[in-house]
Short mmCIF file of C-alpha atoms and ligand atoms in Angstrom, two decimals:
data_model
loop_
_atom_site.label_atom_id
_atom_site.label_comp_id
_atom_site.label_asym_id
_atom_site.label_seq_id
_atom_site.Cartn_x
_atom_site.Cartn_y
_atom_site.Cartn_z
CA MET E 1301 0.00 0.00 0.00
CA ASN E 1302 1.30 3.43 -0.93
CA LEU E 1303 1.35 5.31 2.35
CA ASN E 1304 0.73 8.61 0.60
CA ASN E 1305 -2.72 7.27 -0.22
CA HIS E 1306 -3.36 6.45 3.40
CA PRO E 1307 -2.65 9.45 5.63
CA ASP E 1308 -4.11 7.79 8.76
CA LEU E 1309 -1.74 4.84 8.54
CA LYS E 1310 1.19 7.02 7.53
CA ALA E 1311 0.76 9.31 10.55
CA GLY E 1312 0.14 6.42 12.94
CA LEU E 1313 3.22 4.50 11.82
CA ALA E 1314 5.47 7.53 12.12
CA ALA E 1315 4.10 8.28 15.60
CA VAL E 1316 4.51 4.70 16.87
CA ARG E 1317 7.99 4.43 15.37
CA GLN E 1318 9.13 7.55 17.22
CA ALA E 1319 7.59 6.38 20.51
CA ALA E 1320 9.13 2.92 20.09
CA ALA E 1321 12.61 4.42 19.82
CA VAL E 1322 12.13 6.26 23.11
CA CYS E 1323 10.67 3.22 24.89
CA ARG E 1324 13.52 1.09 23.66
CA SER E 1325 16.20 3.43 24.86
CA VAL E 1326 14.54 3.81 28.29
CA GLN E 1327 14.12 0.03 28.64
CA GLN E 1328 17.74 -0.58 27.68
CA SER E 1329 18.85 1.87 30.35
CA ILE E 1330 17.13 -0.07 33.16
CA SER E 1331 19.97 -1.13 35.43
CA THR E 1332 20.25 -4.41 37.33
CA ASP E 1333 20.04 -2.31 40.44
CA ALA E 1334 16.70 -0.81 39.37
CA LEU E 1335 15.48 -4.28 38.39
CA GLU E 1336 16.34 -5.62 41.85
CA LYS E 1337 14.69 -2.69 43.59
CA LYS E 1338 11.63 -3.09 41.35
CA ASP E 1339 11.97 0.61 40.58
CA LYS E 1340 8.96 1.50 38.43
CA SER E 1341 10.16 4.93 37.36
CA PRO E 1342 11.53 3.87 33.92
CA VAL E 1343 8.11 2.66 32.81
CA THR E 1344 6.48 5.85 34.08
CA VAL E 1345 8.92 7.96 32.09
CA ALA E 1346 8.63 5.88 28.92
CA ASP E 1347 4.85 5.57 29.20
CA PHE E 1348 4.26 9.33 29.41
CA ALA E 1349 6.92 10.17 26.82
CA SER E 1350 5.37 7.65 24.42
CA GLN E 1351 1.89 9.13 24.87
CA ALA E 1352 3.22 12.70 24.54
CA LEU E 1353 5.05 11.96 21.28
CA ILE E 1354 2.20 10.03 19.70
CA CYS E 1355 -0.43 12.62 20.66
CA ARG E 1356 1.85 15.40 19.40
CA HIS E 1357 2.23 13.69 16.05
CA LEU E 1358 -1.50 13.02 15.67
CA GLN E 1359 -2.31 16.59 16.65
CA GLN E 1360 0.00 17.94 13.95
CA VAL E 1361 -1.59 15.86 11.20
CA PHE E 1362 -5.19 15.63 12.45
CA PRO E 1363 -5.80 18.56 14.82
CA ASP E 1364 -9.46 17.64 15.29
CA ASP E 1365 -8.97 13.97 16.09
CA PRO E 1366 -9.54 13.03 19.74
CA VAL E 1367 -7.52 10.30 21.45
CA ILE E 1368 -8.67 7.89 24.15
CA GLY E 1369 -5.36 7.10 25.82
CA GLU E 1370 -4.32 5.39 28.99
CA GLU E 1371 -2.54 8.30 30.67
CA GLY E 1372 -3.35 11.84 31.85
CA ALA E 1373 -0.88 14.50 32.96
CA ASP E 1374 -2.53 15.51 36.26
CA ASP E 1375 -0.02 13.50 38.31
CA LEU E 1376 2.87 15.21 36.53
CA ARG E 1377 1.56 18.67 37.37
CA ALA E 1378 1.13 17.68 41.04
CA ASP E 1379 3.92 18.29 43.56
CA GLY E 1380 5.60 14.88 43.27
CA GLY E 1381 5.45 14.95 39.48
CA ALA E 1382 8.09 17.56 38.69
CA ALA E 1383 11.04 15.14 38.70
CA PHE E 1384 9.20 12.79 36.34
CA LEU E 1385 8.15 15.62 34.07
CA LYS E 1386 11.78 16.71 33.81
CA ARG E 1387 12.84 13.19 32.74
CA ILE E 1388 9.95 12.87 30.27
CA HIS E 1389 10.83 16.24 28.80
CA GLU E 1390 14.45 15.08 28.43
CA GLU E 1391 13.31 11.97 26.56
CA CYS E 1392 11.19 14.06 24.18
CA SER E 1393 14.14 16.39 23.59
CA ALA E 1394 16.42 13.39 22.96
CA ALA E 1395 13.92 12.34 20.27
CA SER E 1396 14.68 15.71 18.62
CA VAL E 1397 11.34 17.19 19.63
CA SER E 1398 12.03 20.66 20.99
CA CYS E 1399 9.34 21.61 23.46
CA THR E 1400 8.58 22.90 26.94
CA PRO E 1401 7.46 20.73 29.89
CA LYS E 1402 4.10 22.51 29.67
CA GLN E 1403 3.68 21.36 26.07
CA VAL E 1404 4.55 17.81 27.10
CA CYS E 1405 1.65 17.88 29.59
CA GLU E 1406 -0.68 19.34 26.98
CA TRP E 1407 0.17 16.57 24.50
CA ILE E 1408 -0.38 13.90 27.15
CA ASP E 1409 -3.72 15.43 28.05
CA ARG E 1410 -4.81 15.25 24.43
CA GLY E 1411 -5.14 11.53 25.15
CA GLY E 1412 -7.76 12.18 27.80
CA LEU E 1413 -11.00 11.77 25.86
CA MET E 1414 -13.13 9.13 27.55
CA GLU E 1415 -16.41 9.23 25.66
CA TYR E 1416 -17.36 7.91 22.27
CA ARG E 1417 -16.93 9.95 19.07
CA SER E 1418 -17.55 8.94 15.47
CA ARG E 1419 -13.81 9.15 14.75
CA PHE E 1420 -11.14 8.77 17.40
CA TRP E 1421 -7.80 7.11 18.10
CA THR E 1422 -7.14 4.86 21.04
CA LEU E 1423 -3.67 4.51 22.48
CA ASP E 1424 -1.84 2.36 24.97
CA PRO E 1425 1.57 4.08 25.10
CA ILE E 1426 3.12 1.04 26.81
CA ASP E 1427 1.00 -2.06 27.04
CA GLY E 1428 2.54 -4.71 29.28
CA THR E 1429 4.28 -2.45 31.78
CA LYS E 1430 5.32 -5.47 33.85
CA GLY E 1431 7.06 -6.99 30.83
CA PHE E 1432 8.74 -3.67 30.11
CA LEU E 1433 10.16 -3.58 33.63
CA ARG E 1434 11.35 -7.19 33.39
CA LYS E 1435 13.21 -6.15 30.23
CA ASP E 1436 10.89 -8.49 28.40
CA GLN E 1437 7.95 -7.93 26.00
CA TYR E 1438 5.68 -4.90 25.75
CA ALA E 1439 3.84 -3.11 22.94
CA ILE E 1440 2.83 0.34 21.84
CA SER E 1441 -0.71 0.06 20.56
CA LEU E 1442 -2.50 2.65 18.45
CA ALA E 1443 -5.79 2.22 16.59
CA LEU E 1444 -8.19 4.42 14.66
CA ILE E 1445 -11.89 3.81 15.21
CA GLU E 1446 -14.45 5.20 12.79
CA ASP E 1447 -18.18 4.74 13.28
CA GLY E 1448 -17.44 2.11 15.91
CA LYS E 1449 -15.22 0.02 13.61
CA ILE E 1450 -11.44 -0.33 13.86
CA THR E 1451 -10.09 0.91 10.55
CA VAL E 1452 -6.36 1.04 11.31
CA GLY E 1453 -4.36 -0.79 13.98
CA ILE E 1454 -0.65 -0.49 14.71
CA LEU E 1455 1.48 -2.42 17.18
CA GLY E 1456 5.06 -1.49 17.92
CA CYS E 1457 6.77 -4.44 19.60
CA PRO E 1458 10.31 -3.18 20.17
CA ASN E 1459 11.66 -6.27 21.89
CA ILE E 1460 10.09 -9.16 20.01
CA PRO E 1461 12.29 -11.32 17.73
CA VAL E 1462 11.72 -10.42 14.09
CA LYS E 1463 11.75 -14.12 13.24
CA ASP E 1464 10.06 -16.56 15.52
CA SER E 1465 12.57 -19.20 14.46
CA GLU E 1466 15.48 -17.00 15.58
CA PRO E 1467 14.75 -16.02 19.18
CA ALA E 1468 18.30 -14.77 19.64
CA GLY E 1469 18.28 -12.84 16.36
CA GLN E 1470 17.23 -9.32 15.43
CA ARG E 1471 14.52 -7.80 17.62
CA GLY E 1472 11.81 -5.20 17.12
CA VAL E 1473 8.69 -5.42 14.96
CA LEU E 1474 6.28 -2.84 13.64
CA ALA E 1475 2.99 -4.49 12.65
CA TRP E 1476 -0.14 -2.90 11.22
CA ALA E 1477 -3.47 -3.66 9.64
CA VAL E 1478 -5.89 -1.61 7.59
CA ALA E 1479 -9.51 -2.76 7.27
CA GLY E 1480 -9.85 -4.60 3.97
CA HIS E 1481 -6.11 -4.42 3.21
CA GLY E 1482 -4.60 -7.17 5.37
CA SER E 1483 -2.00 -7.25 8.13
CA TRP E 1484 1.66 -6.53 7.66
CA MET E 1485 4.90 -6.38 9.56
CA GLN E 1486 8.34 -4.97 9.13
CA PRO E 1487 11.44 -5.00 11.34
CA LEU E 1488 11.42 -1.76 13.35
CA ASP E 1489 14.95 -1.04 12.18
CA THR E 1490 14.29 -1.32 8.44
CA PRO E 1491 11.51 1.18 7.72
CA ASP E 1492 12.29 1.15 4.00
CA GLY E 1493 12.14 -2.63 3.65
CA GLU E 1494 9.33 -4.49 1.93
CA PRO E 1495 6.60 -5.34 4.51
CA THR E 1496 5.72 -9.01 5.03
CA PRO E 1497 2.04 -10.04 5.03
CA LEU E 1498 0.79 -11.68 8.22
CA GLN E 1499 -1.23 -14.86 8.09
CA VAL E 1500 -2.70 -16.91 10.93
CA THR E 1501 -1.91 -20.64 11.12
CA SER E 1502 -3.98 -23.17 9.22
CA THR E 1503 -4.11 -25.61 12.16
CA THR E 1504 -7.51 -27.28 12.02
CA ASP E 1505 -7.16 -29.71 14.91
CA ALA E 1506 -7.50 -27.92 18.24
CA THR E 1507 -5.47 -30.61 19.98
CA GLU E 1508 -2.45 -29.44 17.98
CA ALA E 1509 -2.97 -25.80 18.91
CA ARG E 1510 -0.59 -23.63 20.87
CA PHE E 1511 -2.29 -21.02 23.01
CA CYS E 1512 -0.92 -17.85 24.48
CA GLU E 1513 -1.98 -15.95 27.57
CA SER E 1514 -0.79 -13.25 29.96
CA VAL E 1515 2.29 -13.81 32.06
CA GLU E 1516 0.34 -12.19 34.89
CA SER E 1517 -2.28 -14.56 36.34
CA GLY E 1518 -3.98 -11.46 37.78
CA HIS E 1519 -4.80 -10.33 34.22
CA SER E 1520 -6.03 -13.67 32.85
CA SER E 1521 -6.86 -16.78 34.81
CA HIS E 1522 -4.22 -19.50 34.30
CA ASP E 1523 -6.33 -21.90 36.29
CA TRP E 1524 -9.29 -21.53 33.92
CA SER E 1525 -7.12 -21.81 30.79
CA ARG E 1526 -5.58 -25.04 32.13
CA LYS E 1527 -9.06 -26.61 32.34
CA ILE E 1528 -9.94 -25.41 28.85
CA ALA E 1529 -6.69 -26.83 27.48
CA GLU E 1530 -7.45 -30.14 29.16
CA GLU E 1531 -10.92 -30.29 27.61
CA LEU E 1532 -9.54 -29.44 24.16
CA GLN E 1533 -6.73 -31.95 24.71
CA ILE E 1534 -4.14 -29.33 23.94
CA HIS E 1535 -0.80 -30.90 24.80
CA ARG E 1536 1.51 -27.95 24.10
CA GLU E 1537 2.58 -25.74 27.00
CA PRO E 1538 0.96 -22.27 27.15
CA PHE E 1539 2.99 -19.49 25.57
CA ARG E 1540 3.02 -16.75 28.21
CA ILE E 1541 3.91 -13.33 26.94
CA ASP E 1542 3.08 -9.81 28.08
CA SER E 1543 1.06 -7.23 26.17
CA GLN E 1544 -0.65 -7.22 22.78
CA CYS E 1545 2.35 -9.15 21.48
CA LYS E 1546 -0.14 -12.02 22.04
CA TYR E 1547 -2.26 -10.68 19.18
CA LEU E 1548 0.86 -10.42 17.02
CA ALA E 1549 1.71 -14.02 17.96
CA VAL E 1550 -1.65 -15.24 16.62
CA ALA E 1551 -1.61 -12.92 13.58
CA ARG E 1552 1.80 -14.13 12.44
CA GLY E 1553 1.20 -17.77 13.24
CA SER E 1554 3.41 -18.17 16.33
CA ALA E 1555 0.32 -19.30 18.25
CA ASP E 1556 -3.14 -20.49 17.27
CA ILE E 1557 -5.16 -19.19 20.22
CA TYR E 1558 -5.03 -16.27 22.68
CA LEU E 1559 -7.20 -16.58 25.79
CA ARG E 1560 -7.96 -13.64 28.06
CA LEU E 1561 -10.09 -14.98 30.90
CA PRO E 1562 -11.46 -12.62 33.54
CA THR E 1563 -10.00 -13.02 36.99
CA ARG E 1564 -12.86 -11.19 38.65
CA LYS E 1565 -16.50 -10.38 37.91
CA GLY E 1566 -17.07 -6.85 36.74
CA TYR E 1567 -13.63 -6.10 35.25
CA LYS E 1568 -14.13 -4.17 32.03
CA GLU E 1569 -11.43 -4.60 29.41
CA LYS E 1570 -9.95 -1.30 28.20
CA ILE E 1571 -10.29 -0.57 24.48
CA TRP E 1572 -6.60 0.40 24.22
CA ASP E 1573 -5.60 -3.09 25.43
CA HIS E 1574 -7.29 -4.64 22.38
CA ALA E 1575 -8.10 -2.38 19.43
CA GLY E 1576 -4.67 -2.47 17.78
CA GLY E 1577 -4.39 -6.23 18.22
CA VAL E 1578 -7.94 -7.17 17.21
CA ILE E 1579 -7.68 -5.80 13.66
CA LEU E 1580 -4.20 -7.30 13.28
CA VAL E 1581 -5.67 -10.77 13.86
CA THR E 1582 -8.90 -10.36 11.89
CA GLU E 1583 -7.07 -8.94 8.87
CA ALA E 1584 -4.61 -11.87 9.10
CA GLY E 1585 -7.55 -14.27 8.76
CA GLY E 1586 -8.28 -14.99 12.43
CA ALA E 1587 -11.38 -14.62 14.61
CA VAL E 1588 -11.91 -12.50 17.74
CA THR E 1589 -14.84 -12.56 20.16
CA ASP E 1590 -15.29 -12.20 23.88
CA ILE E 1591 -15.59 -15.31 26.07
CA HIS E 1592 -19.33 -15.53 25.28
CA GLY E 1593 -18.76 -15.48 21.53
CA ASN E 1594 -19.84 -11.84 21.15
CA VAL E 1595 -18.01 -9.47 18.82
CA PRO E 1596 -16.02 -6.81 20.75
CA GLU E 1597 -17.73 -3.40 20.56
CA PHE E 1598 -15.59 -0.30 20.46
CA GLN E 1599 -18.34 2.30 20.67
CA HIS E 1600 -18.87 2.44 24.43
CA GLY E 1601 -16.17 4.85 25.54
CA SER E 1602 -12.93 3.72 27.11
CA THR E 1603 -14.03 0.16 27.97
CA LEU E 1604 -15.40 -2.87 26.18
CA ALA E 1605 -18.45 -2.30 28.36
CA ILE E 1606 -20.68 -5.05 26.98
CA ASN E 1607 -17.93 -7.66 26.55
CA GLU E 1608 -16.12 -9.96 28.93
CA GLY E 1609 -12.58 -11.29 28.43
CA MET E 1610 -11.44 -12.25 24.95
CA VAL E 1611 -11.02 -15.35 22.79
CA VAL E 1612 -8.76 -15.07 19.76
CA THR E 1613 -8.15 -17.92 17.33
CA ASN E 1614 -6.93 -18.68 13.83
CA GLY E 1615 -10.63 -18.99 12.91
CA GLN E 1616 -10.54 -22.77 12.39
CA PHE E 1617 -12.08 -23.88 15.71
CA HIS E 1618 -13.33 -20.67 17.29
CA GLU E 1619 -16.71 -21.96 18.39
CA GLN E 1620 -15.16 -25.06 19.89
CA VAL E 1621 -12.83 -22.90 21.99
CA VAL E 1622 -15.64 -20.54 23.08
CA ASN E 1623 -17.74 -23.56 24.08
CA ALA E 1624 -14.83 -24.99 26.08
CA VAL E 1625 -14.41 -21.64 27.86
CA GLY E 1626 -18.12 -21.70 28.78
CA ASN E 1627 -17.89 -25.25 30.12
CA HIS E 1628 -15.47 -24.22 32.86
CA SER E 1629 -14.82 -21.50 35.38
CA PRO E 1630 -11.89 -20.50 37.55
CA SER E 1631 -11.82 -22.29 40.89
P1 AMP I 155 -1.06 -8.45 29.87
O1 AMP I 155 0.17 -7.92 29.26
O2 AMP I 155 -1.77 -9.43 29.03
O3 AMP I 155 -0.81 -8.96 31.26
O4 AMP I 155 -2.08 -7.23 29.97
C1 AMP I 155 -1.71 -5.98 30.42
C2 AMP I 155 -2.95 -5.15 30.59
O5 AMP I 155 -3.81 -5.77 31.52
C3 AMP I 155 -2.73 -3.78 31.17
O6 AMP I 155 -2.56 -2.85 30.15
C4 AMP I 155 -3.98 -3.49 31.98
O7 AMP I 155 -4.79 -2.50 31.38
C5 AMP I 155 -4.74 -4.80 31.95
N1 AMP I 155 -5.27 -5.20 33.25
C6 AMP I 155 -5.07 -4.68 34.48
N2 AMP I 155 -5.81 -5.35 35.40
C7 AMP I 155 -6.50 -6.30 34.75
C8 AMP I 155 -7.44 -7.31 35.15
N3 AMP I 155 -7.79 -7.47 36.42
N4 AMP I 155 -7.93 -8.11 34.19
C9 AMP I 155 -7.57 -7.98 32.91
N5 AMP I 155 -6.69 -7.05 32.46
C10 AMP I 155 -6.17 -6.23 33.37
MG1 MG I 156 -2.35 -1.97 28.45
#
């Protein structure tokens, strides 16, 4: 696709690319000492800087487009926030964006829309913060939603191996999908290279499937997924990975299923934790519903208010998996 014919995708890719570079450099600077102390400040800095840079970029190209993002700048303006704001401002400056700390807050606050509009972007500036802090996987997720439908989705996965078969090889993937135009990926470091189309697996026998789920059992019930796997006679070990990298895993055929199983009644999934990934999988030929088999609805503000959990498959045995989910519950 010629990007000049698709300004939404072009702007989104440039924004995510810039944010990914900042997140990468902050993650690489996490010291062993900080890791041991479980110091969360690097993720705070990268998270806000990522949102600031992406909202800035979108504002320049589409000044009227609102953004439903995960962060707001109120905490940065508060007394304890000054030191963080200074570091975030430094990261933006290092990305060659000359600005004032006040502008940084204004950009972040552009991501503060929480109600539905006919056209809006949704952004998770760092999805998988726990993975980020472990120096493991995380994603930057950006999606455009028009009339309630995801029309563009972009995932920056700065730490994921470019080739599944070469886990120690080159890392960093930029993946995207446009409604009706398929899903694509490119190594983050070769923006001029030819993109590769993404395609889900063609596994038809659920017993052969590999499923992925959150590393954090507080975000998706491992106990429940174990029972589902038993019923489906899945013999492969679960692939646990943080963030919307799980959607990328299904879209590019590294896994056949992604299960997100509520750990408590009443939790409402956030749209920014899914929108970018959902279109990546559907455009790669897969299927996405909630745990009841309902299509996820992105027109209810910041949450998937009428949905519960998520079931993502290669589309070959979706109903079978949804039925297995319904046959069990977490103990
Ligand atoms: P993951 O990387 O799959 O563990 O998912 C990370 C996302 O889980 C975060 O961005 C949070 O928005 C989301 N999250 C936080 N608490 C919960 C919860 N109780 N259930 C499901 N998702 C959650
Ligand atoms: Mg998230």
